[in-house]
CSV table of C-alpha atoms and ligand atoms in Angstrom, one decimal:
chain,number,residue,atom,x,y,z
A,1,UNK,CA,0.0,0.0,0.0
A,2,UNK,CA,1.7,3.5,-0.8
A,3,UNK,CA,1.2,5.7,1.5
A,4,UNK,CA,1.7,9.7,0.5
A,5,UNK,CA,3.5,12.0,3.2
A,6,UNK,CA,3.5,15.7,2.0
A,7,UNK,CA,5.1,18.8,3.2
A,8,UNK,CA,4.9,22.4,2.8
A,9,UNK,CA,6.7,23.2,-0.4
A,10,UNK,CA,9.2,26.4,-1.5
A,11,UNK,CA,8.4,26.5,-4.3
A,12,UNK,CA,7.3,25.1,-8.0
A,13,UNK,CA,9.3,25.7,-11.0
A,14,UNK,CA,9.9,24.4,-14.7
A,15,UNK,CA,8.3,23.0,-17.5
A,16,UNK,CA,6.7,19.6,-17.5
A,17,UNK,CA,4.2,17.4,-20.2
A,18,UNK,CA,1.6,15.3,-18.2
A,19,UNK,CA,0.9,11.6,-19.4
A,20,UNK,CA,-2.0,11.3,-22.5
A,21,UNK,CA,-5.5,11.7,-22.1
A,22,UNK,CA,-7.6,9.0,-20.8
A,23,UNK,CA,-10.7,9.7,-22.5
A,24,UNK,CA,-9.1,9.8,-25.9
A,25,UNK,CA,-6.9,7.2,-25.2
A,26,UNK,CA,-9.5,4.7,-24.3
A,27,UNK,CA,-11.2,5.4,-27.7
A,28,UNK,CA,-8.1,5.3,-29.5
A,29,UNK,CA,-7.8,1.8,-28.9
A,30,UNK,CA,-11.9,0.7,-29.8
A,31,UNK,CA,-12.2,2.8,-32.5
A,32,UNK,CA,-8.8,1.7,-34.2
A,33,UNK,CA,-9.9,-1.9,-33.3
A,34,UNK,CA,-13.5,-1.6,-35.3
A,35,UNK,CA,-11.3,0.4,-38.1
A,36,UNK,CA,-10.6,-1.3,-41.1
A,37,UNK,CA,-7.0,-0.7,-41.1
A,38,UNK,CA,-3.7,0.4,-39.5
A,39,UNK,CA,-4.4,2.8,-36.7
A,40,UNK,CA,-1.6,4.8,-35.4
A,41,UNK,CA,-1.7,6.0,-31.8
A,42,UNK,CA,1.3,8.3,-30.0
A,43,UNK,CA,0.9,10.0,-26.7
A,44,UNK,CA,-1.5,6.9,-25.1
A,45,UNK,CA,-1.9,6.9,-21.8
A,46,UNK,CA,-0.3,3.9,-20.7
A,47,UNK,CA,-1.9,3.8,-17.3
A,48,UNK,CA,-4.3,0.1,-15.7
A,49,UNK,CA,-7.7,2.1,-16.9
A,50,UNK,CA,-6.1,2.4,-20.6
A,51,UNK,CA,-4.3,-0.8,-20.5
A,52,UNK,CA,-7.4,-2.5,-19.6
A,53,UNK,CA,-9.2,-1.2,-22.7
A,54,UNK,CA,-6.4,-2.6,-24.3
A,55,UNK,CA,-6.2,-6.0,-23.0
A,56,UNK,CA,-10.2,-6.3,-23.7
A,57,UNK,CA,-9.7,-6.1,-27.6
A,58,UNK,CA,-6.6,-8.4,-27.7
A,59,UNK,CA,-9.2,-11.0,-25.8
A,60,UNK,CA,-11.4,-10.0,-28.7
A,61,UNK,CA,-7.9,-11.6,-31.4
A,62,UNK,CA,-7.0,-7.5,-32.6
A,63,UNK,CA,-3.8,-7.5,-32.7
A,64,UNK,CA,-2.0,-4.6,-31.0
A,65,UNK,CA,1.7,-3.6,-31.3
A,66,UNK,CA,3.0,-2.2,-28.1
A,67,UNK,CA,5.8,0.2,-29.7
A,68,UNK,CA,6.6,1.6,-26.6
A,69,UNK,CA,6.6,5.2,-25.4
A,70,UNK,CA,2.6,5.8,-26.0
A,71,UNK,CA,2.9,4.6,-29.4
A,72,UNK,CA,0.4,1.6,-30.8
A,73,UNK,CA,-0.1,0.3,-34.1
A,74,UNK,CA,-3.8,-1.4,-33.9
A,75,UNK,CA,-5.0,-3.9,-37.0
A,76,UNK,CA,-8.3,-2.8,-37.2
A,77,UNK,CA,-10.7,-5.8,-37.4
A,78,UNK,CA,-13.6,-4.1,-39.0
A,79,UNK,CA,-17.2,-3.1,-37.1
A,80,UNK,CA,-18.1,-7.3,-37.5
A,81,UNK,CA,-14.5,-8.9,-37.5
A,82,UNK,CA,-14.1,-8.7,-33.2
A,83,UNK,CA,-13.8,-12.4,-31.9
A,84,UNK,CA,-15.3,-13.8,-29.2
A,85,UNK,CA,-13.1,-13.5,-26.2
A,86,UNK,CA,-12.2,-17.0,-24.1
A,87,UNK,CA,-12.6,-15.5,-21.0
A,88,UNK,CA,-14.8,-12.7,-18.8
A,89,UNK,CA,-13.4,-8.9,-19.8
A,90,UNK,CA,-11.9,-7.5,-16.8
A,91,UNK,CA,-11.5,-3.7,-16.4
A,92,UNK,CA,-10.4,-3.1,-13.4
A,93,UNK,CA,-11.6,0.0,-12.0
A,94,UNK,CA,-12.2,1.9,-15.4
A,95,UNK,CA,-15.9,3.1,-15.3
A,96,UNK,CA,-14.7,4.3,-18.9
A,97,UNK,CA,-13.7,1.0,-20.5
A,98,UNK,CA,-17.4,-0.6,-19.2
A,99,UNK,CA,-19.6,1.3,-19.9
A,100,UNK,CA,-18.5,2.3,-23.8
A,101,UNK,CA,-17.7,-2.0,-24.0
A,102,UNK,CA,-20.9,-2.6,-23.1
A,103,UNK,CA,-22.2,-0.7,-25.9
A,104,UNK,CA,-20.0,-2.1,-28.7
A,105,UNK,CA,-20.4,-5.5,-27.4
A,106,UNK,CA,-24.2,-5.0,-27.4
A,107,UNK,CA,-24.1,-5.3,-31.3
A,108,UNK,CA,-21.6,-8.3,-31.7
A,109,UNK,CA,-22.4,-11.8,-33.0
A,110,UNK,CA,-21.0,-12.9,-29.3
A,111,UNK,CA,-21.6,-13.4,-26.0
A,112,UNK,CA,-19.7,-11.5,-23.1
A,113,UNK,CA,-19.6,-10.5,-19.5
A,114,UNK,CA,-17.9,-7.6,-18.7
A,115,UNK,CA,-16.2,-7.4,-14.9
A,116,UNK,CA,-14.6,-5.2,-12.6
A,117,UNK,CA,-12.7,-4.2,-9.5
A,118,UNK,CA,-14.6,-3.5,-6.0
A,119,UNK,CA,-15.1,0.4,-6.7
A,120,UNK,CA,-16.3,-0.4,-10.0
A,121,UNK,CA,-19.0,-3.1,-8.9
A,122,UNK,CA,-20.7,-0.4,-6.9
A,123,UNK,CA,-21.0,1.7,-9.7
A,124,UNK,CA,-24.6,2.4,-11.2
A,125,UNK,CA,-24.9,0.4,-14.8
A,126,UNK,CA,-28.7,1.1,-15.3
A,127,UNK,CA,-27.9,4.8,-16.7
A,128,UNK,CA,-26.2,2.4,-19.9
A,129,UNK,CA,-28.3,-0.7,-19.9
A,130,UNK,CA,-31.6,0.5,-19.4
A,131,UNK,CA,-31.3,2.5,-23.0
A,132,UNK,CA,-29.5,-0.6,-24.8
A,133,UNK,CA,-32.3,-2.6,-24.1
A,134,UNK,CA,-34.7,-0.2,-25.5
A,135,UNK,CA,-32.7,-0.7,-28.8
A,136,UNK,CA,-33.0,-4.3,-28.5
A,137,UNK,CA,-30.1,-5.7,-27.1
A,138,UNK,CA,-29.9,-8.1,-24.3
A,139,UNK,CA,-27.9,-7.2,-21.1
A,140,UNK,CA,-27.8,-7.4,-17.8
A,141,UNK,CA,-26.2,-6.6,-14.6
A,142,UNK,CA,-26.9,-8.0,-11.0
A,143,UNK,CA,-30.1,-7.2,-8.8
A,144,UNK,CA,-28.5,-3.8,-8.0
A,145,UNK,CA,-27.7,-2.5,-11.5
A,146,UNK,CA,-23.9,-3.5,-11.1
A,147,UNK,CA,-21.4,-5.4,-12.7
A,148,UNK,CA,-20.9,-8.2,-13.7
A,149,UNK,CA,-22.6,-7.3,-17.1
A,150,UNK,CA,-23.5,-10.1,-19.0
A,151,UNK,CA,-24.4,-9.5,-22.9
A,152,UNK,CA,-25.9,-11.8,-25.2
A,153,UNK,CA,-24.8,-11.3,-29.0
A,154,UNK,CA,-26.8,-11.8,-31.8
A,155,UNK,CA,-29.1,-9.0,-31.0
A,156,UNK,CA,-30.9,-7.1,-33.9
A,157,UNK,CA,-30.1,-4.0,-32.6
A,158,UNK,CA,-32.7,-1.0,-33.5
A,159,UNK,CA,-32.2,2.7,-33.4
A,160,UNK,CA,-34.0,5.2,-30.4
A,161,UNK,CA,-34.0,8.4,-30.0
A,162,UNK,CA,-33.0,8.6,-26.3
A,163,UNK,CA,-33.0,11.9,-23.8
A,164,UNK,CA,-30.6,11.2,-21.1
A,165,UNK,CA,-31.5,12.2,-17.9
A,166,UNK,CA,-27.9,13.0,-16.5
A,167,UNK,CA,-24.5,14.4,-18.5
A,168,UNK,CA,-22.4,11.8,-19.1
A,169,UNK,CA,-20.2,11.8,-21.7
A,170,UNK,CA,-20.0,7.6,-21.0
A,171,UNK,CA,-23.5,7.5,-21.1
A,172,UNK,CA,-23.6,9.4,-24.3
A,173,UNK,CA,-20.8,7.3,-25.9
A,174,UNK,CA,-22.1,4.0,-25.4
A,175,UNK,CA,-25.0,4.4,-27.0
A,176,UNK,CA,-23.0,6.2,-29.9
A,177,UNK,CA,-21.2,2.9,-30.3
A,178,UNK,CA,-24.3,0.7,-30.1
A,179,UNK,CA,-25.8,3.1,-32.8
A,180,UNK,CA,-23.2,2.0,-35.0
A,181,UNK,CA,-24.5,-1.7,-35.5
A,182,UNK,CA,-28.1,-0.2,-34.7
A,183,UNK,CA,-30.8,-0.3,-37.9
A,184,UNK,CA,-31.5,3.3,-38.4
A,185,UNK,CA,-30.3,6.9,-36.8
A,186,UNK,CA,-29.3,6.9,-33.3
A,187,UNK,CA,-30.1,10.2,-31.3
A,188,UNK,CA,-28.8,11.0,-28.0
A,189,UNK,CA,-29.4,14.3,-26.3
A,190,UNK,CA,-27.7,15.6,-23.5
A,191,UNK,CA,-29.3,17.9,-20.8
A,192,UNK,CA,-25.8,19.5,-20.7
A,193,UNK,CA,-22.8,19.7,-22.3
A,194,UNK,CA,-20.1,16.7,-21.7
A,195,UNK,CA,-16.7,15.8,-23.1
A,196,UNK,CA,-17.8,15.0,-27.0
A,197,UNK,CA,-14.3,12.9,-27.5
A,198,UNK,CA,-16.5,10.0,-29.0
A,199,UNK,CA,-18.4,12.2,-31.4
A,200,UNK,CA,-14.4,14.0,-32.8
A,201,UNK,CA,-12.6,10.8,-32.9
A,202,UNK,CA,-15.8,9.0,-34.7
A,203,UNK,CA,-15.4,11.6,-37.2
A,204,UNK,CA,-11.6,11.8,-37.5
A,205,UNK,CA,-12.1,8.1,-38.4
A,206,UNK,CA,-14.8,9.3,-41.6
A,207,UNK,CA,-17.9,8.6,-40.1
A,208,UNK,CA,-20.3,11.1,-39.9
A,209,UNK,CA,-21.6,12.1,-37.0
A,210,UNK,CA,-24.6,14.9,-36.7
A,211,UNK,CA,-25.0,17.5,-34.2
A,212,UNK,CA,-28.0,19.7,-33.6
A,213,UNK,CA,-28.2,21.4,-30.4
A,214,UNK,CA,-28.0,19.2,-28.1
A,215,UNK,CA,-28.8,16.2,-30.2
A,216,UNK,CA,-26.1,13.9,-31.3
A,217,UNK,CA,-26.7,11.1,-34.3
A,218,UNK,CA,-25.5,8.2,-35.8
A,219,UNK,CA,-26.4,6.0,-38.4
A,220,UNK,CA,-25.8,2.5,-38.5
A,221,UNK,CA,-24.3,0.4,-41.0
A,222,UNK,CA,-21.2,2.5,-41.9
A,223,UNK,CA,-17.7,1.9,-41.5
A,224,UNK,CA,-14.6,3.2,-39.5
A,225,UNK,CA,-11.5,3.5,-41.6
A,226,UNK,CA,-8.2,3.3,-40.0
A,227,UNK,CA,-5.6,6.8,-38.9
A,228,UNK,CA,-3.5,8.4,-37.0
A,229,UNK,CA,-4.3,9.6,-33.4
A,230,UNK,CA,-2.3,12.1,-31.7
A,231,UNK,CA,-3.3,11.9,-28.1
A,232,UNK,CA,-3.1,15.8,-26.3
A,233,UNK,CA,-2.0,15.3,-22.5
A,234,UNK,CA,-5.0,15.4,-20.1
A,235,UNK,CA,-6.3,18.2,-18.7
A,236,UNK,CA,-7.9,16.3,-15.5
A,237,UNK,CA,-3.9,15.1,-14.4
A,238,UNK,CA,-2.5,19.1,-15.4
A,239,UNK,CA,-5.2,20.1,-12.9
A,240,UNK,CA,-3.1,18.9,-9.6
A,241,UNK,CA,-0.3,20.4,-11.3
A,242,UNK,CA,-2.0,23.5,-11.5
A,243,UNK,CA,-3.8,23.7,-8.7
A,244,UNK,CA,-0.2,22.8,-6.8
A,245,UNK,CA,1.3,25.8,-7.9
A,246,UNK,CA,-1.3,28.5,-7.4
A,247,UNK,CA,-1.2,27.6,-3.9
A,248,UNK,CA,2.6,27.5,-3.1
A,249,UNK,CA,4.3,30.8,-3.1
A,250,UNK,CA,7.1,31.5,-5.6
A,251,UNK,CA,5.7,29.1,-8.2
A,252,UNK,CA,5.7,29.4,-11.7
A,253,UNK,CA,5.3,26.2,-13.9
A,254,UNK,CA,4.2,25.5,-17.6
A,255,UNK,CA,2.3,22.3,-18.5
A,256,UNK,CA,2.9,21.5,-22.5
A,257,UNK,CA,0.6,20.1,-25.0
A,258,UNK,CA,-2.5,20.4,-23.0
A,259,UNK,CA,-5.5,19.1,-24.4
A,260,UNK,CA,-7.8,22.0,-23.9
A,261,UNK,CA,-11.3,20.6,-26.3
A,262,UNK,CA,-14.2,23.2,-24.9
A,263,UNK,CA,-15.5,20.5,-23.4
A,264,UNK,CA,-13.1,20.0,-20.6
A,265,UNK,CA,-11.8,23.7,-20.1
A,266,UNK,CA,-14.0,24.4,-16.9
A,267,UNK,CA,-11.5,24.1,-14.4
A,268,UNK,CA,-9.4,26.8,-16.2
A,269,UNK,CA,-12.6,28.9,-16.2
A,270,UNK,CA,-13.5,28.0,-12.6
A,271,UNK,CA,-9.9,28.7,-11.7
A,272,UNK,CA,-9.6,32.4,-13.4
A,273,UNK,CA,-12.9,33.5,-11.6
A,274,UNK,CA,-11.2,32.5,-8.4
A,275,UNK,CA,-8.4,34.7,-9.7
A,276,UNK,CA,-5.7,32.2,-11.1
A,277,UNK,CA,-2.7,33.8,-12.6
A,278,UNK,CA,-3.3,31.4,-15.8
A,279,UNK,CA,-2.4,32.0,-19.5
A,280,UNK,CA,-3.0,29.9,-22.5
A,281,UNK,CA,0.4,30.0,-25.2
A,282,UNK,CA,1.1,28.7,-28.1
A,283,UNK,CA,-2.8,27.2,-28.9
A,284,UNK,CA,-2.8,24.9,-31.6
A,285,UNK,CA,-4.8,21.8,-33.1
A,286,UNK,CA,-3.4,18.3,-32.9
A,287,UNK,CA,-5.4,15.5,-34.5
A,288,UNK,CA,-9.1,17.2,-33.9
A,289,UNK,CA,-8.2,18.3,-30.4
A,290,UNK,CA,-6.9,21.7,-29.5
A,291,UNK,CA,-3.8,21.8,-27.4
A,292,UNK,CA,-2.2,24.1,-25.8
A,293,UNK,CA,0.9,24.8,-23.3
A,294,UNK,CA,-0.6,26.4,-19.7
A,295,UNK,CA,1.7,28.8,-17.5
A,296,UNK,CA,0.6,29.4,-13.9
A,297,UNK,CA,1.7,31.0,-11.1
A,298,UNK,CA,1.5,31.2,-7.2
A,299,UNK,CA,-1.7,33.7,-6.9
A,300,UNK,CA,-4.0,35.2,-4.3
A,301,UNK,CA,-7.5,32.8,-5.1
A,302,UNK,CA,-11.1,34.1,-3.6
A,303,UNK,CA,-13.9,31.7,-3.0
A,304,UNK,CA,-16.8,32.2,-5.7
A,305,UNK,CA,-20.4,30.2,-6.8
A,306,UNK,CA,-19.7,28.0,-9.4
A,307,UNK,CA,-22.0,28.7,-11.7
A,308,UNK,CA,-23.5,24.8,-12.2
A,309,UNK,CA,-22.7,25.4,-16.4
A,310,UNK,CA,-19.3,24.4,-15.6
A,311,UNK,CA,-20.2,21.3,-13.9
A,312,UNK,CA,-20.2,18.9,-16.9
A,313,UNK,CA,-16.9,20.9,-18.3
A,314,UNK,CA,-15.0,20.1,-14.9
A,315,UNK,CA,-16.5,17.1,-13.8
A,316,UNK,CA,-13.3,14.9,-12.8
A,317,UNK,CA,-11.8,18.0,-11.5
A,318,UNK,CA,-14.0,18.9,-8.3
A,319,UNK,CA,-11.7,17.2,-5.8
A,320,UNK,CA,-8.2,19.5,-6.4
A,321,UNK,CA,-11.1,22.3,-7.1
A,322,UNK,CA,-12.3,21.7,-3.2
A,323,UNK,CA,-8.5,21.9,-2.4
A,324,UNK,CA,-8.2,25.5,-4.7
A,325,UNK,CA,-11.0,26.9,-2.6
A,326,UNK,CA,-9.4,25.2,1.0
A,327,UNK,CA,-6.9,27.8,-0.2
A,328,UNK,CA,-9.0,30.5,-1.2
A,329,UNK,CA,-10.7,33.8,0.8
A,330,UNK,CA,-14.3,33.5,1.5
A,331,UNK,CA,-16.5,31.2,0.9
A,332,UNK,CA,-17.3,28.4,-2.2
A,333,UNK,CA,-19.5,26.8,-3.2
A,334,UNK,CA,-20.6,24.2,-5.7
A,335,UNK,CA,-24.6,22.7,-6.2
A,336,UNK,CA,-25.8,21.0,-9.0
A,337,UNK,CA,-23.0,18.5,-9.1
A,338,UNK,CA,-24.8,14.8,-7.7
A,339,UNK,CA,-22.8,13.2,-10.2
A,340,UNK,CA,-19.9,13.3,-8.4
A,341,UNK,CA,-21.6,10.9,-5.9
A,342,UNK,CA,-20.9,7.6,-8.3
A,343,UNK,CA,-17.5,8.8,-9.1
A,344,UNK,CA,-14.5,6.2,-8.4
A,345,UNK,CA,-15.4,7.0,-4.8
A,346,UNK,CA,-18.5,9.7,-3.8
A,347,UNK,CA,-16.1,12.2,-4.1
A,348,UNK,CA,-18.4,14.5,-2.1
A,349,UNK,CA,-18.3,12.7,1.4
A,350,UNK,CA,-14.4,11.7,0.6
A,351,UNK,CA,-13.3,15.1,-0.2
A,352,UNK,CA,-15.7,16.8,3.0
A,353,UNK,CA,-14.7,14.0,5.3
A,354,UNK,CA,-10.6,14.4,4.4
A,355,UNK,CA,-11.1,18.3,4.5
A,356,UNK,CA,-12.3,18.1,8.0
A,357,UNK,CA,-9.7,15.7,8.8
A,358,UNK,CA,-7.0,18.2,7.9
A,359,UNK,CA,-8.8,21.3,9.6
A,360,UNK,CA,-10.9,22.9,6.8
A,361,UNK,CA,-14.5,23.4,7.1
A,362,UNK,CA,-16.0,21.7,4.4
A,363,UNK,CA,-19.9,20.9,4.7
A,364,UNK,CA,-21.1,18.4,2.1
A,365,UNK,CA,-24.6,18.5,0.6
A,366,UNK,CA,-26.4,16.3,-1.5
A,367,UNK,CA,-25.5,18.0,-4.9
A,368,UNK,CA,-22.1,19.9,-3.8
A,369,UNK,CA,-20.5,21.7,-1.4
A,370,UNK,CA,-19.9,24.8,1.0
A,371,UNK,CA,-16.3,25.2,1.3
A,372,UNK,CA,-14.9,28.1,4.0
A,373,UNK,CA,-11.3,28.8,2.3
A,374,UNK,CA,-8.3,29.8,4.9
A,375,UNK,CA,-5.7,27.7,6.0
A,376,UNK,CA,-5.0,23.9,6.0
A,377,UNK,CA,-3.6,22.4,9.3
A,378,UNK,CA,-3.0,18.9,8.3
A,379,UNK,CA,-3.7,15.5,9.2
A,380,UNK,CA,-4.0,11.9,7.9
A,381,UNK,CA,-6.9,11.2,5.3
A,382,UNK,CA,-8.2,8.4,2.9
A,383,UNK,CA,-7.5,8.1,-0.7
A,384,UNK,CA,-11.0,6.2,-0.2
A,385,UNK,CA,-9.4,3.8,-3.0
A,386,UNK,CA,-9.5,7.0,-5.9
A,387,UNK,CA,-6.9,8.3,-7.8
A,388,UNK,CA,-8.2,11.6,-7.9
A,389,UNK,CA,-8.8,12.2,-4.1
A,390,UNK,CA,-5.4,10.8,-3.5
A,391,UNK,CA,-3.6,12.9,-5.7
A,392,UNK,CA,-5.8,16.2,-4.4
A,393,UNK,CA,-4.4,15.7,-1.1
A,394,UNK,CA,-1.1,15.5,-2.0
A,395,UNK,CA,-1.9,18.6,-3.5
A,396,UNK,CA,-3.1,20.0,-0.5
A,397,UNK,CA,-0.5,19.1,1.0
A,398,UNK,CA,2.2,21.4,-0.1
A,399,UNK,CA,-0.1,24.4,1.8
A,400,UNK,CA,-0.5,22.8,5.0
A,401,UNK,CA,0.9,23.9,8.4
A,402,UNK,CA,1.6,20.3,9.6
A,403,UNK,CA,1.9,17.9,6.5
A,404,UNK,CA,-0.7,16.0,5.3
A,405,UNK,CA,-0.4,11.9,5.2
A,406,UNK,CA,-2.5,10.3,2.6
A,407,UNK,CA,-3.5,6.8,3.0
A,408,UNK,CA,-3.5,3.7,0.1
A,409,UNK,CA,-2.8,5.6,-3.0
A,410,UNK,CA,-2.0,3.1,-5.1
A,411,UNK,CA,-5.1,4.1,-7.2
A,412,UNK,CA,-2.9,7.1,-8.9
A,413,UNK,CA,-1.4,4.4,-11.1
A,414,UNK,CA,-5.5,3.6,-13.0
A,415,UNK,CA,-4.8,7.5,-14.4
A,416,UNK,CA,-1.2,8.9,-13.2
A,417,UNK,CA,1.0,6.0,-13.0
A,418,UNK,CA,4.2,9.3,-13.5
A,419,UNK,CA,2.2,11.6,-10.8
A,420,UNK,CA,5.0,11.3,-7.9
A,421,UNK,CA,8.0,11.4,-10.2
A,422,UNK,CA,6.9,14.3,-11.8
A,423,UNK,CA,5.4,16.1,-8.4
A,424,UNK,CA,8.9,15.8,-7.2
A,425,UNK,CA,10.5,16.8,-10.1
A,426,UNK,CA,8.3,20.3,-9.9
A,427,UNK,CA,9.1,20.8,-6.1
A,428,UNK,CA,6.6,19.1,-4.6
A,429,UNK,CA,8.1,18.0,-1.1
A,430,UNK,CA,6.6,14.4,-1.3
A,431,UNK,CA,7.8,11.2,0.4
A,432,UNK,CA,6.2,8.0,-0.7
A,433,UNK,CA,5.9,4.8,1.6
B,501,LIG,C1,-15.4,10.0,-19.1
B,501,LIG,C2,-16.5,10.7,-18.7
B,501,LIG,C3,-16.8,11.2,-17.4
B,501,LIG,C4,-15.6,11.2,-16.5
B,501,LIG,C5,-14.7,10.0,-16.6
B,501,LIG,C6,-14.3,9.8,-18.1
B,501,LIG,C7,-15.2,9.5,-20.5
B,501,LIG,O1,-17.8,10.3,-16.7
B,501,LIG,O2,-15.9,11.4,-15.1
B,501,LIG,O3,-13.6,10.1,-15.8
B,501,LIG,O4,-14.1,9.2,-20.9
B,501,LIG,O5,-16.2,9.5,-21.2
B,501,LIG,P1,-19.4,10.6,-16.9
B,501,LIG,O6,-19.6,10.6,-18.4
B,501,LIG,O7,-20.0,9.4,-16.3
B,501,LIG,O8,-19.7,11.8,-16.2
């Protein structure tokens, strides 16, 4: 079990790239597997959530080079020419990996069940399999709506037009995929905006993909051909390098080759109303995405309302966000966020209960929070088995008065395998047991 011990800091300096997107990198691999084709893929994430995408497909007979260095050459089978795999499909703790599998596997000629770790067997399933079955397919999860999934192949799957009663962009994508082997036009709307990483990279592989308002479409019946993908760095792992060094005096640190897509950008929004000394240089597009290198330094932040259109935009982000406004003057607070309740943990109650444990007043409610910003004594909290929380108080760490100790973090490796070389590296005064 690692265990994170984490000091106040002098300082953050230098110019660093964090590892690949997950999101894109997941769909990297499915897409270039359902190409027809030689996909090439540089700047993966090779982190357990990605690799476990990964693994699913070679179960499935694609074959996958492993060039090293984030780089994967994937023989696309073709939407029809996936196998079917000897074994269950594992995926660890990656909510991502399930819920778009269980899409795509909705329209093979094959049976398959779809498993995970403890965290992920506790997350809800319904939100995807309750829509698939309108469109005909046959899956199904235990008594509680949780994993194992089990999903019977041969399915005629039919077209729906489906409103989704929450934003998730995995909610979204997975019926996107099943529209793909789905008789007719697909249409998914979202009651607010989420990351639309399915919709580029479906696009950037020739398909068409329509957008009106809201409403997202796919036809059925087309075909994926094979190309390069340029993965941008993720925005969700910059964030703890970002939040670290707005918070620790005499910092200044660039993060390169951000991927900054408008549909992930609300922590830099949320950050500049709290008064973030935060620039954008050097924007360019990369492969669909836009990228860009960030510079931030050490400022002054003040508490502010979040206004709730930023929720979907920042939605992995909250927990280093809680630590920004731990920080801050005044008062924060967030509403309209429930999602974050069937996160890898409920990262309300983990980030209120390890606030309090460290001496900030943090009052959870049941969409949000009320944070009181000042200072951060320190203490010993829970990673509560999630990367993100663990890697936010490492964060918050570097401003409090006593150190902060942060319990089982072994979780950073599903997303930030890199996360304590490179927080050392920038100054971060971390020691890891
Ligand atoms: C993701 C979507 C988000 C996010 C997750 C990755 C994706 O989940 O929290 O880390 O890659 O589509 P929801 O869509 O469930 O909000």
């Amino acid at each position: 079990m690692n265990t994170f011990f984490i000091k106040k800091s002098t300082g953050l300096a230098g110019r660093y790239r964090v590892p690949g997107d997950k999101s894109i990198s997941h769909r990297s691999i499915m897409l270039g597997s359902i190409a027809e084709g030689v996909t090439e893929v540089s700047g993966l994430l090779e982190a357990e959530d990605v690799l476990a995408t990964l693994a699913t497909f070679e179960s499935m007979g694609v074959n996958i080079e492993r060039l090293g260095d984030g780089c994967l050459r994937i023989h696309g089978v073709g939407l029809h020419g996936l196998k079917a795999p000897s074994n269950d499909l594992y995926v660890g703790n990656s909510g991502t990996s399930m819920r778009l599998l269980v899409g795509l596997l909705a329209g093979q000629a094959f049976d398959a069940t779809l498993t995970g770790d403890v965290s992920l067997s506790k997350r809800p399933m319904r939100r995807v399999l309750d829509p698939l079955v309108l469109m005909g397919a046959k899956v199904q999860s235990n008594e509680n709506g949780f994993s194992p999934l089990k999903i019977s192949g041969g399915r005629s799957l039919t077209a729906i037009d489906y409103v989704m009663p929450m934003g998730s962009a995995q909610v979204k994508s997975c019926l996107l995929l099943a529209g793909l082997y789905a008789a007719g036009t697909t249409r998914v709307t979202e009651p607010a905006v989420t990351r639309d990483h399915t919709e580029r990279m479906l696009e950037g592989f020739g398909y068409v993909v329509e957008k009106t308002g809201n409403t997202i479409s796919v036809t059925g019946g087309g075909t994926l051909t094979a190309t390069k993908v340029d993965v941008p760095t993720d925005i969700s792992s910059a964030a703890f390098m970002l939040v670290a060094a707005l918070i620790t005096s005499n910092s200044d640190i660039t993060l390169e080759h951000v991927g900054i897509n408008p549909t992930r950008t609300g922590i830099i929004d949320i950050l500049k109303a709290m008064g973030a000394d935060l620039t954008l240089e050097n924007n360019r597009i990369i492969g669909g995405e836009e990228v860009a290198d960030i510079r931030v330094k050490s400022s002054p932040l003040k508490g502010i309302h979040i206004p709730e259109k930023f929720v979907g935009l920042a939605i992995d982000e909250f927990p280093v966000i809680f630590v920004a406004a731990a920080c801050a003057e005044g008062e924060t607070v967030l509403t309209g966020a429930a999602e974050l309740r069937v996160k890898e943990s409920d990262r309300i109650q983990s980030m209120a209960e390890g606030l309090q444990a460290v001496g900030v007043d943090a009052q959870a409610s049941d969409d949000g929070m009320i944070i009181q910003g000042g200072s951060i004594k320190g203490g010993i909290v829970e990673s509560y088995d999630d990367h993100r929380i663990a890697m936010s108080f490492a964060v918050a760490g570097l401003r409090s008065e006593q150190g902060i100790q942060v319990n089982n973090c072994e979780n950073v490796k599903t997303s930030f395998p890199s996360f304590m070389a490179l927080a050392k590296k920038c100054g971060f005064n971390l020691t890891v047991r």
